[in-house]
Short mmCIF file of C-alpha atoms in Angstrom, two decimals:
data_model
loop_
_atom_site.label_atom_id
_atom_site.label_comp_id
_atom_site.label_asym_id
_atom_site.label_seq_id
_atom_site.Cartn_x
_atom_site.Cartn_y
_atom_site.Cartn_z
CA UNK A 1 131.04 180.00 58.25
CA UNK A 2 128.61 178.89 55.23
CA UNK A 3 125.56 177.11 56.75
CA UNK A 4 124.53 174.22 54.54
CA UNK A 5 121.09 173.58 53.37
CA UNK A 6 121.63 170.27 55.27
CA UNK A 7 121.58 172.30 58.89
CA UNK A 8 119.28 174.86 57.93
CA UNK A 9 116.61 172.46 57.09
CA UNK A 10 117.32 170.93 60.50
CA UNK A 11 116.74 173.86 62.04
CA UNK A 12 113.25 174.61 60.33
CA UNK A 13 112.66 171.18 61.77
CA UNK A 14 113.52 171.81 65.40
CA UNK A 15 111.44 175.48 64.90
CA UNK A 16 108.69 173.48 63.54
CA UNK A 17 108.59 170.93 66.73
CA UNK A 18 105.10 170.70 68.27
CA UNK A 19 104.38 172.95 71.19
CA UNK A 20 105.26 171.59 74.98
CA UNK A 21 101.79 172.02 76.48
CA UNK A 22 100.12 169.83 73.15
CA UNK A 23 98.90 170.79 69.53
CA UNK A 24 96.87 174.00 71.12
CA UNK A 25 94.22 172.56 69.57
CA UNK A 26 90.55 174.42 70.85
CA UNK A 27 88.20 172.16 73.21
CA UNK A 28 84.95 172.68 71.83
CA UNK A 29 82.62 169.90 73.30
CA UNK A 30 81.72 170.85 76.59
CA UNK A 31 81.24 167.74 78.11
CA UNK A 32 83.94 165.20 79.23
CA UNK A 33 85.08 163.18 75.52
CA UNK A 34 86.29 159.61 74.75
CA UNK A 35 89.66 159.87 74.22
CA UNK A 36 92.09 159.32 77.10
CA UNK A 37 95.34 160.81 76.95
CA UNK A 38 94.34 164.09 75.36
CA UNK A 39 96.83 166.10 73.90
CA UNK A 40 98.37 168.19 75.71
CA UNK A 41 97.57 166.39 79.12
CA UNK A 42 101.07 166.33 80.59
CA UNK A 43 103.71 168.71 79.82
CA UNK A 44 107.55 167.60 79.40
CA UNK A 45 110.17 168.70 81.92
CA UNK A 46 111.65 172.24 81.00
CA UNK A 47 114.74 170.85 82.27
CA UNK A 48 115.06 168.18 79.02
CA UNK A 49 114.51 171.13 76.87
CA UNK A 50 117.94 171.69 75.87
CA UNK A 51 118.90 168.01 75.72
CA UNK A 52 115.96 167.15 73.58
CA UNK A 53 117.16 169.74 71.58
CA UNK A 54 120.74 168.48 71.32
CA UNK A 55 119.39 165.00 70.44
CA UNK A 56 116.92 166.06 68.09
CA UNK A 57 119.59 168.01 66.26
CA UNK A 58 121.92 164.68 66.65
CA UNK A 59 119.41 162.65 65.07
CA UNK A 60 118.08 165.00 62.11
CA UNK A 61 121.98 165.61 61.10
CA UNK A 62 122.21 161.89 60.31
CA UNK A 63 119.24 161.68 57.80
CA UNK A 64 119.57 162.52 54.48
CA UNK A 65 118.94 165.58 52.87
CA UNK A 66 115.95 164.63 50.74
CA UNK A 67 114.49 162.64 54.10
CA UNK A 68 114.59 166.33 56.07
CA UNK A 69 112.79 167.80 52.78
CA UNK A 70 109.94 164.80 53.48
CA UNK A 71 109.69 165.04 57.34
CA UNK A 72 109.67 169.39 56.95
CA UNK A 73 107.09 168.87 54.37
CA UNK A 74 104.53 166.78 56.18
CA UNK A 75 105.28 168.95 59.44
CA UNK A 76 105.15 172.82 58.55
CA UNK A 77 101.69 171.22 56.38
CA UNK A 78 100.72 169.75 59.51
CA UNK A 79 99.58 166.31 57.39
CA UNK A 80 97.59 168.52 54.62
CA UNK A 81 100.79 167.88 51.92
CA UNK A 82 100.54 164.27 51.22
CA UNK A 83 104.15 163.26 52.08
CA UNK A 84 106.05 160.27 51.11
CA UNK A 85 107.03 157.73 53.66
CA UNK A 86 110.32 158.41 55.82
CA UNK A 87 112.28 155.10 55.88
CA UNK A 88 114.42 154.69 59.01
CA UNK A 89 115.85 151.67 61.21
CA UNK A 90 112.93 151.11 63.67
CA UNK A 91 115.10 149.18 66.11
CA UNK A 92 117.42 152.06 66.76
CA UNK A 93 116.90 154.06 69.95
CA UNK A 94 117.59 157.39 71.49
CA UNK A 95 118.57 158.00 74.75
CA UNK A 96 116.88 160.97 76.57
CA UNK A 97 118.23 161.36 80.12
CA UNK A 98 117.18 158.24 81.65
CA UNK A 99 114.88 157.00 79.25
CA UNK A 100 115.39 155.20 76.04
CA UNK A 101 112.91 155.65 73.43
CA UNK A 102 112.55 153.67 69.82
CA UNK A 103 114.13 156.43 67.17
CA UNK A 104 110.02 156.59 65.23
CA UNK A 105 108.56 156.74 68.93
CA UNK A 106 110.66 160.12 69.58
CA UNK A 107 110.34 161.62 66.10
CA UNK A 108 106.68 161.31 66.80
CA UNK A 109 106.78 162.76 70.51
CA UNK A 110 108.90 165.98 69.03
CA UNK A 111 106.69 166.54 66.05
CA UNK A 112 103.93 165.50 67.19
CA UNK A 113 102.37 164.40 70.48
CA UNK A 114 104.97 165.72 73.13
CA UNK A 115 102.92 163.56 75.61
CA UNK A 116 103.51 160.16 74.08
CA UNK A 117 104.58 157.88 75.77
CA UNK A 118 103.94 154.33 74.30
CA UNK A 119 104.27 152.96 70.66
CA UNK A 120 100.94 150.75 71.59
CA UNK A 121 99.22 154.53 71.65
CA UNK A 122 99.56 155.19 68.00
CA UNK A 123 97.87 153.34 64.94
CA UNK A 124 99.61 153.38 61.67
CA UNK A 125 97.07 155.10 58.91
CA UNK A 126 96.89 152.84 55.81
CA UNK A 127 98.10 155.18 53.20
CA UNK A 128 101.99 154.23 55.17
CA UNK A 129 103.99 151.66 53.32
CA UNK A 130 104.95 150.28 56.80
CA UNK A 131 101.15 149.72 57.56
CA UNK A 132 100.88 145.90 58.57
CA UNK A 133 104.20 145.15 58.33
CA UNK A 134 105.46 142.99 61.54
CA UNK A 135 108.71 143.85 62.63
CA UNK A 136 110.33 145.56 59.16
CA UNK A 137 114.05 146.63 59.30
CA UNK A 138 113.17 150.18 58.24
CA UNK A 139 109.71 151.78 59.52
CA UNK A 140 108.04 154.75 58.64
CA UNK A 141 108.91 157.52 60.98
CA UNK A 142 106.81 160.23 59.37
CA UNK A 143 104.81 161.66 62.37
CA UNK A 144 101.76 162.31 60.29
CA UNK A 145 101.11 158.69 58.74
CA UNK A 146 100.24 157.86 62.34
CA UNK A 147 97.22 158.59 64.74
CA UNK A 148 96.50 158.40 68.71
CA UNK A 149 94.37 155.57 69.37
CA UNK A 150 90.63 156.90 70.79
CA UNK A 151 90.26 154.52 73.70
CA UNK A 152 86.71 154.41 75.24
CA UNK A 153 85.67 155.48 78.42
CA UNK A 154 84.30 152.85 81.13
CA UNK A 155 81.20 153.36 81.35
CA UNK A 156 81.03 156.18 78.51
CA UNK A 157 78.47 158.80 79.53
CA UNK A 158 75.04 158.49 78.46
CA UNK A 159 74.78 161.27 75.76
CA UNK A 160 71.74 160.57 73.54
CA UNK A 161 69.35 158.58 71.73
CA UNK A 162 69.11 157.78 67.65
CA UNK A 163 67.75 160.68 65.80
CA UNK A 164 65.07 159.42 62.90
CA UNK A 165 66.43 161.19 59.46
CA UNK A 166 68.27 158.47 57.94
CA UNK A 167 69.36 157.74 54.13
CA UNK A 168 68.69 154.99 52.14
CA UNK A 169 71.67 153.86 50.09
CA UNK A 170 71.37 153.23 46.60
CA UNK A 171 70.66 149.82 45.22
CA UNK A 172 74.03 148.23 44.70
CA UNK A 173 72.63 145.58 41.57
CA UNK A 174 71.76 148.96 39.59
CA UNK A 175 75.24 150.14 40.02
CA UNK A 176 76.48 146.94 38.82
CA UNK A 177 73.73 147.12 35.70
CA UNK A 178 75.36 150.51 35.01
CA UNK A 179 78.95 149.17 35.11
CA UNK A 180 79.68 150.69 37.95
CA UNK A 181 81.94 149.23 40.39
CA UNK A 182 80.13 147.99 43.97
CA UNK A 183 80.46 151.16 46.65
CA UNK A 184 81.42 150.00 50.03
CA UNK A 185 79.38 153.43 51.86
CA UNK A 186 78.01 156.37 50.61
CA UNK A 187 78.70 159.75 52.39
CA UNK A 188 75.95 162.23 52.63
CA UNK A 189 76.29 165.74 54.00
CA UNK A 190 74.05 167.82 56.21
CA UNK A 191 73.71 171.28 57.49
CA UNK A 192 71.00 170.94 60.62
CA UNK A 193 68.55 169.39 58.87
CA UNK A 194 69.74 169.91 55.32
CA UNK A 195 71.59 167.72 53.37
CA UNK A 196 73.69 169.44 51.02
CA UNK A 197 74.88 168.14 47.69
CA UNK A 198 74.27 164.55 46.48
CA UNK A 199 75.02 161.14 48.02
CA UNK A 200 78.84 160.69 47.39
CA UNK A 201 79.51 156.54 46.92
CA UNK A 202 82.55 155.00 47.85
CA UNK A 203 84.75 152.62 46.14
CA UNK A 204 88.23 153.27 46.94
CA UNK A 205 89.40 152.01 50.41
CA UNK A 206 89.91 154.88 51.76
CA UNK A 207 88.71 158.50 51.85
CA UNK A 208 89.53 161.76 52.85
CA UNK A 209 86.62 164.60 53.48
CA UNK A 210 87.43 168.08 53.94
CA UNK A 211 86.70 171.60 53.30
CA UNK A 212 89.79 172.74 52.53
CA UNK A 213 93.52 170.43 52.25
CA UNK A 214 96.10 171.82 50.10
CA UNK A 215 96.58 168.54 47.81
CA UNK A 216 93.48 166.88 49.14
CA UNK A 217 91.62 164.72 46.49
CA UNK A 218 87.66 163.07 47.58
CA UNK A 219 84.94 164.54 49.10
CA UNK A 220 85.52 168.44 49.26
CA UNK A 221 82.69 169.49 51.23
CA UNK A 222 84.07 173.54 50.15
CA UNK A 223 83.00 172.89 46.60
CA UNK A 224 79.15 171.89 47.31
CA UNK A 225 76.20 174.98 46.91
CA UNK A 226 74.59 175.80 50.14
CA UNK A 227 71.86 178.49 50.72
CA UNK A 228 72.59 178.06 54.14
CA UNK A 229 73.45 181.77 55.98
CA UNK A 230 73.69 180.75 59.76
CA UNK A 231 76.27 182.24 61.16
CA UNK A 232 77.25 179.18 63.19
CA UNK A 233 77.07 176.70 60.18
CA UNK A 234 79.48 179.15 58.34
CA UNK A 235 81.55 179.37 61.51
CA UNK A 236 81.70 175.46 62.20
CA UNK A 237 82.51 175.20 57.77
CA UNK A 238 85.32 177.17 58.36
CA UNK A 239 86.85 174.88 60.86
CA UNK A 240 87.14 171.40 58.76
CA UNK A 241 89.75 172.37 57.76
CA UNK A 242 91.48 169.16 56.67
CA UNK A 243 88.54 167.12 57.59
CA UNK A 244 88.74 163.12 58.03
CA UNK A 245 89.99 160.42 56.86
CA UNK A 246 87.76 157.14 56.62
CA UNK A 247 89.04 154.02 55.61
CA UNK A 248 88.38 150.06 55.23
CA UNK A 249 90.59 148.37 56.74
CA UNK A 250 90.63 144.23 57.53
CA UNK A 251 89.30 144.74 60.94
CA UNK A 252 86.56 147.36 60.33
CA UNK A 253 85.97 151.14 59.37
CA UNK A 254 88.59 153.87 60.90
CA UNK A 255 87.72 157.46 61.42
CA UNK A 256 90.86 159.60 61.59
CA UNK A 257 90.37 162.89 62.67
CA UNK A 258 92.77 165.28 60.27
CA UNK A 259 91.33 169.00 61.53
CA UNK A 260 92.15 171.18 64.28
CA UNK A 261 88.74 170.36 66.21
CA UNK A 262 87.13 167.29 68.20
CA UNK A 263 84.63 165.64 65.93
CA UNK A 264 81.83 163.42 67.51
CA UNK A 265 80.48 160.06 66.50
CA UNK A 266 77.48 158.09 66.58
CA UNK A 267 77.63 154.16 65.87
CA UNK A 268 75.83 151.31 66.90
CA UNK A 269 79.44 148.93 66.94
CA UNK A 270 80.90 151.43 69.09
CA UNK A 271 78.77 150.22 71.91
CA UNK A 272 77.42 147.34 73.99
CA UNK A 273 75.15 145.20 72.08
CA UNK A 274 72.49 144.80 75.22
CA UNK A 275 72.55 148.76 75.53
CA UNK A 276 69.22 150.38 74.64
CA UNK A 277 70.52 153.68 73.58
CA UNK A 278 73.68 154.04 71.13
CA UNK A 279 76.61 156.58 72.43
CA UNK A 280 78.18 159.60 71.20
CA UNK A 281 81.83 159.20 70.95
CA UNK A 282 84.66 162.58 71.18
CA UNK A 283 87.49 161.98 68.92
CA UNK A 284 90.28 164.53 69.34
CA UNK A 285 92.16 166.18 66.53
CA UNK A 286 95.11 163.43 65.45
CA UNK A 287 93.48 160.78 67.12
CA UNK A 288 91.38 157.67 65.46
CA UNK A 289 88.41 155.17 66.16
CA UNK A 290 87.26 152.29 64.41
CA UNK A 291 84.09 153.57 63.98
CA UNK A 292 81.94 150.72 62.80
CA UNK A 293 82.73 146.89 62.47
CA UNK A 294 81.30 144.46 59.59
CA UNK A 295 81.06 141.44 61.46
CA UNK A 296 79.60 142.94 64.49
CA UNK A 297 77.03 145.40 62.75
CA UNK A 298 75.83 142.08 61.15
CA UNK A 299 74.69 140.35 64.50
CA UNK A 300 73.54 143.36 66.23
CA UNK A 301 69.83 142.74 67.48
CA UNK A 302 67.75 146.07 67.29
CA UNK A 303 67.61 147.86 70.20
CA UNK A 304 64.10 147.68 71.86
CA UNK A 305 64.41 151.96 71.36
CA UNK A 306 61.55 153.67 69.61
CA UNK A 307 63.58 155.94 67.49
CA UNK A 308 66.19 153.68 66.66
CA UNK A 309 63.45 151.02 65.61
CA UNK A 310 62.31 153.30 62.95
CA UNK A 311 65.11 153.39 60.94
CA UNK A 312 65.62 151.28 57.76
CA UNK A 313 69.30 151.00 57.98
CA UNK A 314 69.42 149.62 61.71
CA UNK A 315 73.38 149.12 62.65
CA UNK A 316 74.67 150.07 59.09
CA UNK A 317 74.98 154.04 59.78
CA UNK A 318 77.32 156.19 61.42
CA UNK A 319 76.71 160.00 62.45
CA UNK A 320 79.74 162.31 62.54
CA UNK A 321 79.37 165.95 63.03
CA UNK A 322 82.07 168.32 63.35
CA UNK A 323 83.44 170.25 65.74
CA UNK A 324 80.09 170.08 67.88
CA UNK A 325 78.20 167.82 69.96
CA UNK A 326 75.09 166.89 70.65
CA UNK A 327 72.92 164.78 73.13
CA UNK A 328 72.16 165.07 76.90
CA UNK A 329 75.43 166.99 77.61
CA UNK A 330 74.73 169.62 74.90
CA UNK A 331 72.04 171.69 74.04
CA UNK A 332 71.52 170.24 70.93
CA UNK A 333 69.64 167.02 71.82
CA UNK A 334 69.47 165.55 67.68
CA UNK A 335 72.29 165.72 65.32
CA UNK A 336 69.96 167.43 63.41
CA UNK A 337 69.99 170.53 65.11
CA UNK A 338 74.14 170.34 64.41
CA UNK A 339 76.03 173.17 62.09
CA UNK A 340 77.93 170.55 59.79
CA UNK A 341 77.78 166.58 59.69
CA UNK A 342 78.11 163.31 58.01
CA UNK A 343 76.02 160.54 57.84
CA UNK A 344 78.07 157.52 56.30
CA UNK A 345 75.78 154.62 55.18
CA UNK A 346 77.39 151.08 54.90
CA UNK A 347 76.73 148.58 52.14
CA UNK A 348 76.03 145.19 53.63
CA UNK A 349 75.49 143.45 50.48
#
């Protein structure tokens, strides 16, 4: 028999799935993270294997052949490719054994997070055409225009204090004298205590930095002249990868972690406004945090903390480094003394 293009594209898919015991992703904290539900926390029956199979292959061999092309696109580039939106009933469902799942909720568990197990886990990324829609007949079902919520630990663990190296933003009424259009942040990049490259300003809403994505456009870190030779800093470049994705959204800032590695986060609206010390935050790979809020950063009081007191910016920065920690749990007690990270400075004019 001639196999169509149709069933071997289905079976690229089904190759393609994501692994049973999570994305394999490394855990390089070293101290207990943020997110709960991290992948690869539960592992399916092996039972199910061949029935997911069968109804995976079901399902796939009813979507059109242009729809498999999208869905095999944005899964062998594991999100790098920027795919097109996959438009599919969202009220259907799929029966797996006893359970009956929401046809997008099981795409996304076979592609994606075999752990899943809730719709309210997941937060649509803005770039999706189905992002804020309530309800639409057709939904977006492609697994990699979504993210795992971060949820916060109660209490989070008491990791470490401000550092004092902060940026001042440039004036926003020169831009404007210039022509230029306002900036919402700007994005500045360090290695330890070097920052490397110039202030980057932001006026789209929404941005992706990386070090290397196949069709990426914004703030390629890969492109900027460093004289650093540390070993570690060139080890911790070489893991971006695909970076993050930060965007403004109506109820705040999002941080979407695209790379294979845990970032870490440092924000003053990410904690409780009466706490004297601000938090770092572990956001595994696929998973995202509304890292800063507009409305809240704009009441905060400051802290009665010596460092944090020093700095000019109090409330409007957020610390990101990649792939290591830092703080009480770590031996690096400053984000400072970290290979690779971002400080992203708001604009609360």
């Amino acid at each position: 028999m001639f196999r169509t293009k149709r069933s071997g594209l289905v079976r690229r898919l089904w190759r393609s799935r994501a692994p049973a015991e999570g994305d394999g992703d490394a855990d390089t904290g070293g101290a207990a993270g943020c997110c709960l539900g991290k992948p690869g926390a539960s592992k399916p029956n092996p039972g199910t294997e061949a029935e997911l199979k069968a109804l995976t292959y079901s399902i796939l061999k009813k979507i059109k052949e242009k729809q498999l092309e999208v869905l095999l696109q944005a899964v062998e580039s594991r999100g790098g490719a920027r795919s097109p939106c996959l438009l599919l009933p969202g009220k259907a469902d799929a029966r797996l054994g006893q359970q009956s799942f929401p046809l997008p909720l099981l795409l996304y568990k076979v592609f994606r997070w075999p752990d899943l197990r809730h719709s309210s886990e997941l937060k649509r990324l803005s770039c999706c055409e189905s992002y804020g829609k309530i309800n639409p007949d057709l939904v977006c079902c492609n697994p990699h225009h979504m993210s795992r919520l971060c949820e916060l630990e109660s209490p989070p663990p008491p990791y470490s204090r401000y550092p004092t190296d902060f940026l001042k933003p440039p004036d926003s009424l020169a831009l404007q004298e210039r022509g230029e259009q306002p900036h919402w942040c700007v994005v500045a990049y360090w290695e330890e205590k070097t920052r490397v490259g110039r202030l980057y300003s932001v006026q789209e809403p929404s941005l992706d930095i990386f070090y290397d994505l196949p069709q990426g456009t914004g703030f390629c870190l890969g492109q900027l002249a460093s004289d650093n030779k540390s070993q570690l800093v060139q080890m911790v470049r070489a893991k971006i990868g695909y970076g993050i994705q930060l965007s403004r959204e109506p109820d705040g800032v999002w941080v979407y972690n695209r790379s294979c590695y845990p970032i870490f986060i440092k924000s003053a609206t990410l904690d409780n406004p009466d706490s004297r010390t601000l938090l770092v935050h572990k956001v595994f790979p696929g998973f995202s945090i509304k890292a800063f809020d507009f409305e809240k950063a704009g009441s905060l009081q400051r802290p009665n903390d010596h460092e944090f007191s020093q700095q000019p910016r109090t409330g409007f920065t957020v610390q990101i480094s990649f792939v290591k920690g830092w703080g009480q749990c770590y031996t690096r007690q400053f984000i400072s003394s970290c290979p690779c990270w971002l400080e992203v400075i708001f604009n609360n004019r």
